[in-house]
Backbone as JSON Lines, residues from 0, in Angstrom:
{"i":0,"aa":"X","n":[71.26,92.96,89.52],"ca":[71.66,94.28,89.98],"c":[71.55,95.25,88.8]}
{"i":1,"aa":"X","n":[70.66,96.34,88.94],"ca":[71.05,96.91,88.26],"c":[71.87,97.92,88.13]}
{"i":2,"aa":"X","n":[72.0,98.59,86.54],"ca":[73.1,99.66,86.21],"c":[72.99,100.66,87.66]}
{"i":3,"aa":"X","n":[71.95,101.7,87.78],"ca":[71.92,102.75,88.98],"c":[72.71,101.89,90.2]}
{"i":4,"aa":"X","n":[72.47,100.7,90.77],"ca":[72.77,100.06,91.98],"c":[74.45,100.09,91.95]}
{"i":5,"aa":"X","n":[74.89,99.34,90.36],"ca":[76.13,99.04,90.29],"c":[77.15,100.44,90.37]}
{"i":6,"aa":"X","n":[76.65,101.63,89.98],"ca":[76.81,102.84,89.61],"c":[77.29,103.52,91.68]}
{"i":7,"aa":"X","n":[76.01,103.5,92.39],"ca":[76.09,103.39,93.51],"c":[77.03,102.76,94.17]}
{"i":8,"aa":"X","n":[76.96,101.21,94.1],"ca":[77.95,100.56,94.94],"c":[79.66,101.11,94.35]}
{"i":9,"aa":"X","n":[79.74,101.69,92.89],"ca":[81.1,101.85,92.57],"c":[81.61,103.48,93.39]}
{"i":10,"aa":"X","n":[80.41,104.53,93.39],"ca":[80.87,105.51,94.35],"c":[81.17,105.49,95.43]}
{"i":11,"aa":"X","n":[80.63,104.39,96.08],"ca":[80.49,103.56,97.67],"c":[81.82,103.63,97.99]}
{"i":12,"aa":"X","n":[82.48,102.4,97.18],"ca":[83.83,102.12,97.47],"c":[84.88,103.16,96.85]}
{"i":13,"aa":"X","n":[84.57,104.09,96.09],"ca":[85.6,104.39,95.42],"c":[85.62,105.96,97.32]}
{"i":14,"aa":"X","n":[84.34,106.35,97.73],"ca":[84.54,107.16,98.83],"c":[85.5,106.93,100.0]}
{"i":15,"aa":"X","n":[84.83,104.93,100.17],"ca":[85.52,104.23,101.45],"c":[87.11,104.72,100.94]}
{"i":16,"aa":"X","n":[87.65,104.7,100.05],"ca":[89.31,105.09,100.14],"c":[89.37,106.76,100.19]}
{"i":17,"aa":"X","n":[88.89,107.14,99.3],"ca":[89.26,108.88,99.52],"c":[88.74,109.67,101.12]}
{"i":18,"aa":"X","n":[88.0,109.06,101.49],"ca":[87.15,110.05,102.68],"c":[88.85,109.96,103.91]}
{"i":19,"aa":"X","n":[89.33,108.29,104.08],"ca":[90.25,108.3,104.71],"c":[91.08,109.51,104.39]}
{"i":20,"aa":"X","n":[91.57,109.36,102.94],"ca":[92.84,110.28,102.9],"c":[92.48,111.68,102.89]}
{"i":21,"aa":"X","n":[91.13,112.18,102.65],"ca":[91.01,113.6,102.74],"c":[91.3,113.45,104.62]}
{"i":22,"aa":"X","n":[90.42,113.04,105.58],"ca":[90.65,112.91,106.85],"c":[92.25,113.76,106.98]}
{"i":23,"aa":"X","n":[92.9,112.54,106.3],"ca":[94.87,112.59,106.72],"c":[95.23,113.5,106.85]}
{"i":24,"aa":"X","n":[94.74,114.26,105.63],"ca":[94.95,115.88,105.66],"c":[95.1,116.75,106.36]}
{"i":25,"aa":"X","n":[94.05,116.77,107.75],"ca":[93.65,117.52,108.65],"c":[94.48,117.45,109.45]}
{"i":26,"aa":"X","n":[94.61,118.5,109.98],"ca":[95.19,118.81,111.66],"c":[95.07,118.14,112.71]}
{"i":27,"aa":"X","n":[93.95,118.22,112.77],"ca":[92.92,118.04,114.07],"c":[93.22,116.51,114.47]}
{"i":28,"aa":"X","n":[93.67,116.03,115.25],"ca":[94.49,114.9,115.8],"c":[93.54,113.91,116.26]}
{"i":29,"aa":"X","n":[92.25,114.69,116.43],"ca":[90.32,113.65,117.04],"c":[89.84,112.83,115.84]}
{"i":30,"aa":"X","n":[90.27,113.92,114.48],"ca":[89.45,113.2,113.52],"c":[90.43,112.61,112.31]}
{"i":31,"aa":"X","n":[91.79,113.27,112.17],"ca":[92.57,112.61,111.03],"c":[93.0,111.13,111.1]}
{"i":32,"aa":"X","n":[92.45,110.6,112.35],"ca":[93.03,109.15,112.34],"c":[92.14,107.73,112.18]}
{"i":33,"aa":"X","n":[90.69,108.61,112.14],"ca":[89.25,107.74,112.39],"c":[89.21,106.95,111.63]}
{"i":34,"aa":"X","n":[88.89,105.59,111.61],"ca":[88.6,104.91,110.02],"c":[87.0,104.63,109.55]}
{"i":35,"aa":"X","n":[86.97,104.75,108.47],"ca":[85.81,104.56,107.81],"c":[85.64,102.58,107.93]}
{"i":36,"aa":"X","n":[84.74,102.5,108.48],"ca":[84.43,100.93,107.78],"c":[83.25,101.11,106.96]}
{"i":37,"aa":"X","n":[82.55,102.2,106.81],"ca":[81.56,101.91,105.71],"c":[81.19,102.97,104.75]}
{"i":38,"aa":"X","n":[80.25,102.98,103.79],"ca":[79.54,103.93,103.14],"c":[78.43,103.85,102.64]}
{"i":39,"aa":"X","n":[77.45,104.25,103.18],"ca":[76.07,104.03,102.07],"c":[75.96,105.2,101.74]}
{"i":40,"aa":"X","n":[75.49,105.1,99.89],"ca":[74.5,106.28,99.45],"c":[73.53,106.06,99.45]}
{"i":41,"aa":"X","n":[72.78,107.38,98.95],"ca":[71.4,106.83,98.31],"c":[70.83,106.95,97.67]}
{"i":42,"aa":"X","n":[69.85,106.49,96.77],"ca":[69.48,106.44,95.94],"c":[70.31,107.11,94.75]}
{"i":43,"aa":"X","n":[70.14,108.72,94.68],"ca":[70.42,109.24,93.06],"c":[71.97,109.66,94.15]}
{"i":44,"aa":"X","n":[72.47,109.41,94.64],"ca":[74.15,109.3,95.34],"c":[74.18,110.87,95.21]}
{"i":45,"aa":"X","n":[73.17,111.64,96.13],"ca":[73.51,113.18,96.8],"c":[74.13,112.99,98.04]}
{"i":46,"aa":"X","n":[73.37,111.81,98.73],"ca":[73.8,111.72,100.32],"c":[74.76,110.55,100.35]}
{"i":47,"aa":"X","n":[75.49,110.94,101.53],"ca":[76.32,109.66,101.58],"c":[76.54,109.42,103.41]}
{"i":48,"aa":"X","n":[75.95,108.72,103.98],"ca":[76.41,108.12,105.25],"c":[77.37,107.48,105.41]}
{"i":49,"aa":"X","n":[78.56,108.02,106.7],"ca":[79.91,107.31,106.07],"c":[79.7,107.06,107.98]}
{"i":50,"aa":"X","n":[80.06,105.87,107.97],"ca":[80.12,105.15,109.36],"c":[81.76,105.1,109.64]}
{"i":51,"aa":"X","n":[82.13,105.37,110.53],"ca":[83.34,105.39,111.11],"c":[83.95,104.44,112.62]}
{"i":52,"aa":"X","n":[84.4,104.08,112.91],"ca":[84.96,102.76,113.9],"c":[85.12,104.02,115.03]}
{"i":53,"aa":"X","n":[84.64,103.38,116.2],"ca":[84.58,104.57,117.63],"c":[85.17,103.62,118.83]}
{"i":54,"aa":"X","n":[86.2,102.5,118.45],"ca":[86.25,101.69,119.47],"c":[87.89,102.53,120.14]}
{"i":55,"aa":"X","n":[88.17,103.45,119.29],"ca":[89.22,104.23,120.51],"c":[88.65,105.51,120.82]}
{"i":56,"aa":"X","n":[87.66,105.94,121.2],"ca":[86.88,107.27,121.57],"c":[86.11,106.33,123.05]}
{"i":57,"aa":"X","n":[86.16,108.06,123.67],"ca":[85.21,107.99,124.42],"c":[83.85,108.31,124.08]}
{"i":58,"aa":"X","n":[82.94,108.23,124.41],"ca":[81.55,109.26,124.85],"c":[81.9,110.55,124.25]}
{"i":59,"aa":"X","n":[82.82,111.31,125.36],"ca":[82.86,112.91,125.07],"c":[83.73,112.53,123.37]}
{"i":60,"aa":"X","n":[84.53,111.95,123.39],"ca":[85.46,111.95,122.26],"c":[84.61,112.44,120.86]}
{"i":61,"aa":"X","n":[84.14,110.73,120.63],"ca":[82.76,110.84,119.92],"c":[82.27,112.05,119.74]}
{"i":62,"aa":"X","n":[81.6,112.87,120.71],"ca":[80.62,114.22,120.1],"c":[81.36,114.93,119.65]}
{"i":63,"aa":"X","n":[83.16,115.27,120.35],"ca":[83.68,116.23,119.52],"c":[83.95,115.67,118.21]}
{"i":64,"aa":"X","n":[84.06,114.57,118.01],"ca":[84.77,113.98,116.73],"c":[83.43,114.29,115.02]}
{"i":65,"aa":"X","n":[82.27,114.11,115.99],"ca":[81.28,114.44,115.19],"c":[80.77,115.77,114.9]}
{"i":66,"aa":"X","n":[80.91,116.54,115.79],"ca":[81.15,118.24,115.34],"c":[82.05,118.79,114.54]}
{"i":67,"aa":"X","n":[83.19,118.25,114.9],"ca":[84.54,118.53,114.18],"c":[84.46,118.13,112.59]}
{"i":68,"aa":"X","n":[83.54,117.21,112.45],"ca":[83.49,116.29,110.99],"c":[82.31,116.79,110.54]}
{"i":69,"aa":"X","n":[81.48,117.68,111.13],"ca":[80.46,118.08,110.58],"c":[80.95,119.36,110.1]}
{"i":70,"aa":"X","n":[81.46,120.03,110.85],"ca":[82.35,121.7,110.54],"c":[83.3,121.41,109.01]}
{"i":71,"aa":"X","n":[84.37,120.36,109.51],"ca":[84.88,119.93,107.72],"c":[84.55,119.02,106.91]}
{"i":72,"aa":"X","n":[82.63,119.35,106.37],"ca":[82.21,117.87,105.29],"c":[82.78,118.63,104.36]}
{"i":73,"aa":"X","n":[82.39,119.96,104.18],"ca":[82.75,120.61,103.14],"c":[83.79,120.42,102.47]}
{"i":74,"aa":"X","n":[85.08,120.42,102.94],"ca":[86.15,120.56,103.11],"c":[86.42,118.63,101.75]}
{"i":75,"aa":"X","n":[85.95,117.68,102.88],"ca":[85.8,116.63,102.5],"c":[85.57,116.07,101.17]}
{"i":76,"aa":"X","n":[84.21,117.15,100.75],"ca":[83.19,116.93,99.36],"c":[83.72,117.8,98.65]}
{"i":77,"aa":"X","n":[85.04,118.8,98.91],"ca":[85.34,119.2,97.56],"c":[86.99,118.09,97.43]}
{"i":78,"aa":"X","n":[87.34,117.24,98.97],"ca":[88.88,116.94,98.07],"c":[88.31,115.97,97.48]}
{"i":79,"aa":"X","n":[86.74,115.38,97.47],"ca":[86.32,114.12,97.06],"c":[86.34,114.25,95.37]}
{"i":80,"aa":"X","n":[85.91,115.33,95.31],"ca":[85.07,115.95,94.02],"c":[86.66,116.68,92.49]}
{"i":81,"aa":"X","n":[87.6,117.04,93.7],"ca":[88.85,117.15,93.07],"c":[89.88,115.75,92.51]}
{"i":82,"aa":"X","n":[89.58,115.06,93.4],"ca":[90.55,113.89,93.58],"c":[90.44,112.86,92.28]}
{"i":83,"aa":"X","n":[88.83,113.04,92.11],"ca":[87.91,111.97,91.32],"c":[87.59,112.8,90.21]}
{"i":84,"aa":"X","n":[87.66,113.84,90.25],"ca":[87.29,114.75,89.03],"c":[85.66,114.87,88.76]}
{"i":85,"aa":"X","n":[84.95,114.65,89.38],"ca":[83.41,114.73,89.96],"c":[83.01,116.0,90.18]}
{"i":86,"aa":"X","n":[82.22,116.5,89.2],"ca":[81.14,117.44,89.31],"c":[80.85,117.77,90.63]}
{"i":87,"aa":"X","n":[80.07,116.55,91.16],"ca":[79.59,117.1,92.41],"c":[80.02,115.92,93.13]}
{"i":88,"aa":"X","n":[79.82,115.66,94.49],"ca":[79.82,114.85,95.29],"c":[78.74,114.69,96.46]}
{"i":89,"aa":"X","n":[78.42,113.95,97.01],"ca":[77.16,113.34,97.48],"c":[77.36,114.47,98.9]}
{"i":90,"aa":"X","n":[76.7,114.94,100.18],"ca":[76.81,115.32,101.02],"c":[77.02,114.3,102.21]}
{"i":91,"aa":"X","n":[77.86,114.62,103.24],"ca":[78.1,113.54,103.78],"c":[77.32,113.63,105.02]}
{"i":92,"aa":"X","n":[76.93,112.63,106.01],"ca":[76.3,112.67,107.39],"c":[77.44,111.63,107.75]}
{"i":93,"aa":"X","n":[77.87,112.2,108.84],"ca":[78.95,111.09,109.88],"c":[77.81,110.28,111.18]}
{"i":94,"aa":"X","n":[78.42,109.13,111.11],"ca":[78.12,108.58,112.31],"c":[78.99,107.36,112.86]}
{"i":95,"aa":"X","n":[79.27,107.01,114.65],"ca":[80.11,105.81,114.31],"c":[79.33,104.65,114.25]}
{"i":96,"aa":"X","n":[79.69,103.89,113.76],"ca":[79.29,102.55,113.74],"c":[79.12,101.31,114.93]}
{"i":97,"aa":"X","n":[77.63,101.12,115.11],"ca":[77.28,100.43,116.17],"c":[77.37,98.49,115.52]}
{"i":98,"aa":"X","n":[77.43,98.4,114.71],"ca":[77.38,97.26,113.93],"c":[78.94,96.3,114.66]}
{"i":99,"aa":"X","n":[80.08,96.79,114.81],"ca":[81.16,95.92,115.32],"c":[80.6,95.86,116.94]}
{"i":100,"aa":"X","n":[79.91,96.66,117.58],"ca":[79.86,95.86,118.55],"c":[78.81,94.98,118.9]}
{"i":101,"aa":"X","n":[77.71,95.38,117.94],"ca":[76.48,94.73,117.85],"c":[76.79,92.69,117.58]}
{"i":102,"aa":"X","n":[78.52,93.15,116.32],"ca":[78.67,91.33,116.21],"c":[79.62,91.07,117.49]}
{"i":103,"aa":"X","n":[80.32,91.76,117.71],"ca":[81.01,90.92,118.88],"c":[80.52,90.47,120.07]}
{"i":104,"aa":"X","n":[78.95,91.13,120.46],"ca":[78.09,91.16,121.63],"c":[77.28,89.85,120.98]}
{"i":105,"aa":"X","n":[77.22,89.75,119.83],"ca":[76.16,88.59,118.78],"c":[77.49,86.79,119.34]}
{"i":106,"aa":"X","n":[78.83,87.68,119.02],"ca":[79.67,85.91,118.92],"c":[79.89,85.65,120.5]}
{"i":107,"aa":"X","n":[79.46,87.0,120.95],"ca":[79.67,86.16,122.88],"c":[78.33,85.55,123.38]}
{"i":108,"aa":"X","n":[77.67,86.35,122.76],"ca":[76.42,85.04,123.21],"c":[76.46,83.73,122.93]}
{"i":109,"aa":"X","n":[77.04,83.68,121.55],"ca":[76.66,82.29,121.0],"c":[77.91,81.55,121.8]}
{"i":110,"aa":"X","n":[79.2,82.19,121.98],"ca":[80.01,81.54,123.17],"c":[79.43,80.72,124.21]}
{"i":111,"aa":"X","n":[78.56,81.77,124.96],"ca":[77.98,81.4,125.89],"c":[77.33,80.19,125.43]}
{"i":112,"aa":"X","n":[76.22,80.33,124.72],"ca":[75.39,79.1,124.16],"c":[75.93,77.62,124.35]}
{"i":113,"aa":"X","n":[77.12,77.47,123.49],"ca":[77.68,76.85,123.03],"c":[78.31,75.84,124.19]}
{"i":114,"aa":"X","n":[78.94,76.69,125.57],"ca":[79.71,76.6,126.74],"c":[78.34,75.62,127.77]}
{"i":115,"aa":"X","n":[77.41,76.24,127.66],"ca":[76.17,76.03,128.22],"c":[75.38,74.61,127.62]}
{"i":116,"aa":"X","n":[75.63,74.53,126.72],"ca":[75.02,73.39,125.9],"c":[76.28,71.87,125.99]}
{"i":117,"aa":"X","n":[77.42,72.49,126.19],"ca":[78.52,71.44,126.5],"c":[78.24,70.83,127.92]}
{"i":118,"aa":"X","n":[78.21,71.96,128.85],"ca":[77.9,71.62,130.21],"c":[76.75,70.34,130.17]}
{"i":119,"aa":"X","n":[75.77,71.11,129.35],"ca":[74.93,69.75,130.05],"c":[74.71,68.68,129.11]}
{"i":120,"aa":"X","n":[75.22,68.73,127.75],"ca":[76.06,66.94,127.06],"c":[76.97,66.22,128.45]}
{"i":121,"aa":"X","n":[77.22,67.39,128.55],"ca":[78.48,66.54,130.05],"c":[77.54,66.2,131.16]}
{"i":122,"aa":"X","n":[76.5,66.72,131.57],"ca":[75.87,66.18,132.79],"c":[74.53,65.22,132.47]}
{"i":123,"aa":"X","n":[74.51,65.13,131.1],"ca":[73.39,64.3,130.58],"c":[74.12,62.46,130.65]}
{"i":124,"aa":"X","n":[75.36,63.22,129.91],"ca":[76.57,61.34,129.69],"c":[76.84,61.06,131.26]}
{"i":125,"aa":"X","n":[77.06,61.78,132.09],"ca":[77.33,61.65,133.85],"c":[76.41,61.19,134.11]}
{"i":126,"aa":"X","n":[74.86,61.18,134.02],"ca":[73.72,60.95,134.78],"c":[73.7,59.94,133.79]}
{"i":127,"aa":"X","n":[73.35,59.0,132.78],"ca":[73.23,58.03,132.27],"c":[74.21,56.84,132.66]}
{"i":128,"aa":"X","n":[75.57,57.08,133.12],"ca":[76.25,56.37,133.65],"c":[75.9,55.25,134.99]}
């Protein structure tokens, strides 16, 4: 790994905690409670994609939650930039995160699999009998 990467991954995590608590801050009752599960930058760490958990939103929820968070990045990238004592801070793009349901839709299949593959150990030892 190198230095730039390690440099990266340390803004990564040091965002995953502040982005929450700038959130807290806010009023707005759609977006002060959202949680971050992730952060990527990139490359020279201007941008920062911060993925957020959408499993208590609706549809409509969601779009307002993402307007609302687009109206205060600003807001965001200066308590980031105060908090940390940072020159600048990366710009943020919100989105929620499709990845938790992508694994939980991944461990019910293999449920299935698994359920399916028992069945017929069981009707393979029945028919050999």
């Amino acid at each position: 790994m190198t230095q730039e990467e390690i440099k990266r991954h340390r803004v990564e995590s040091v965002l995953k905690e502040i982005i929450p608590e700038a959130l807290a801050t806010l009023d707005d009752t759609r977006i002060n409670s959202l949680l971050v599960t992730d952060v990527v930058c990139s490359k020279g760490r201007s941008d920062a994609k911060v993925y957020l958990d959408k499993s208590f939103l609706s549809p409509q929820e969601q779009g307002e939650a993402l307007r609302q968070l687009r109206t205060v990045a600003g807001y965001i990238q200066n308590h980031c930039k105060q908090s940390e004592g940072w020159f600048k801070a990366p710009r943020f793009t919100f989105e929620f995160d499709e990845q938790l349901e992508k694994v939980s839709r991944m461990e019910e299949l293999f449920k299935q699999i698994s359920r399916n593959k028992e069945g017929e150990e069981e009707k393979e030892g029945t028919d050999e009998s």
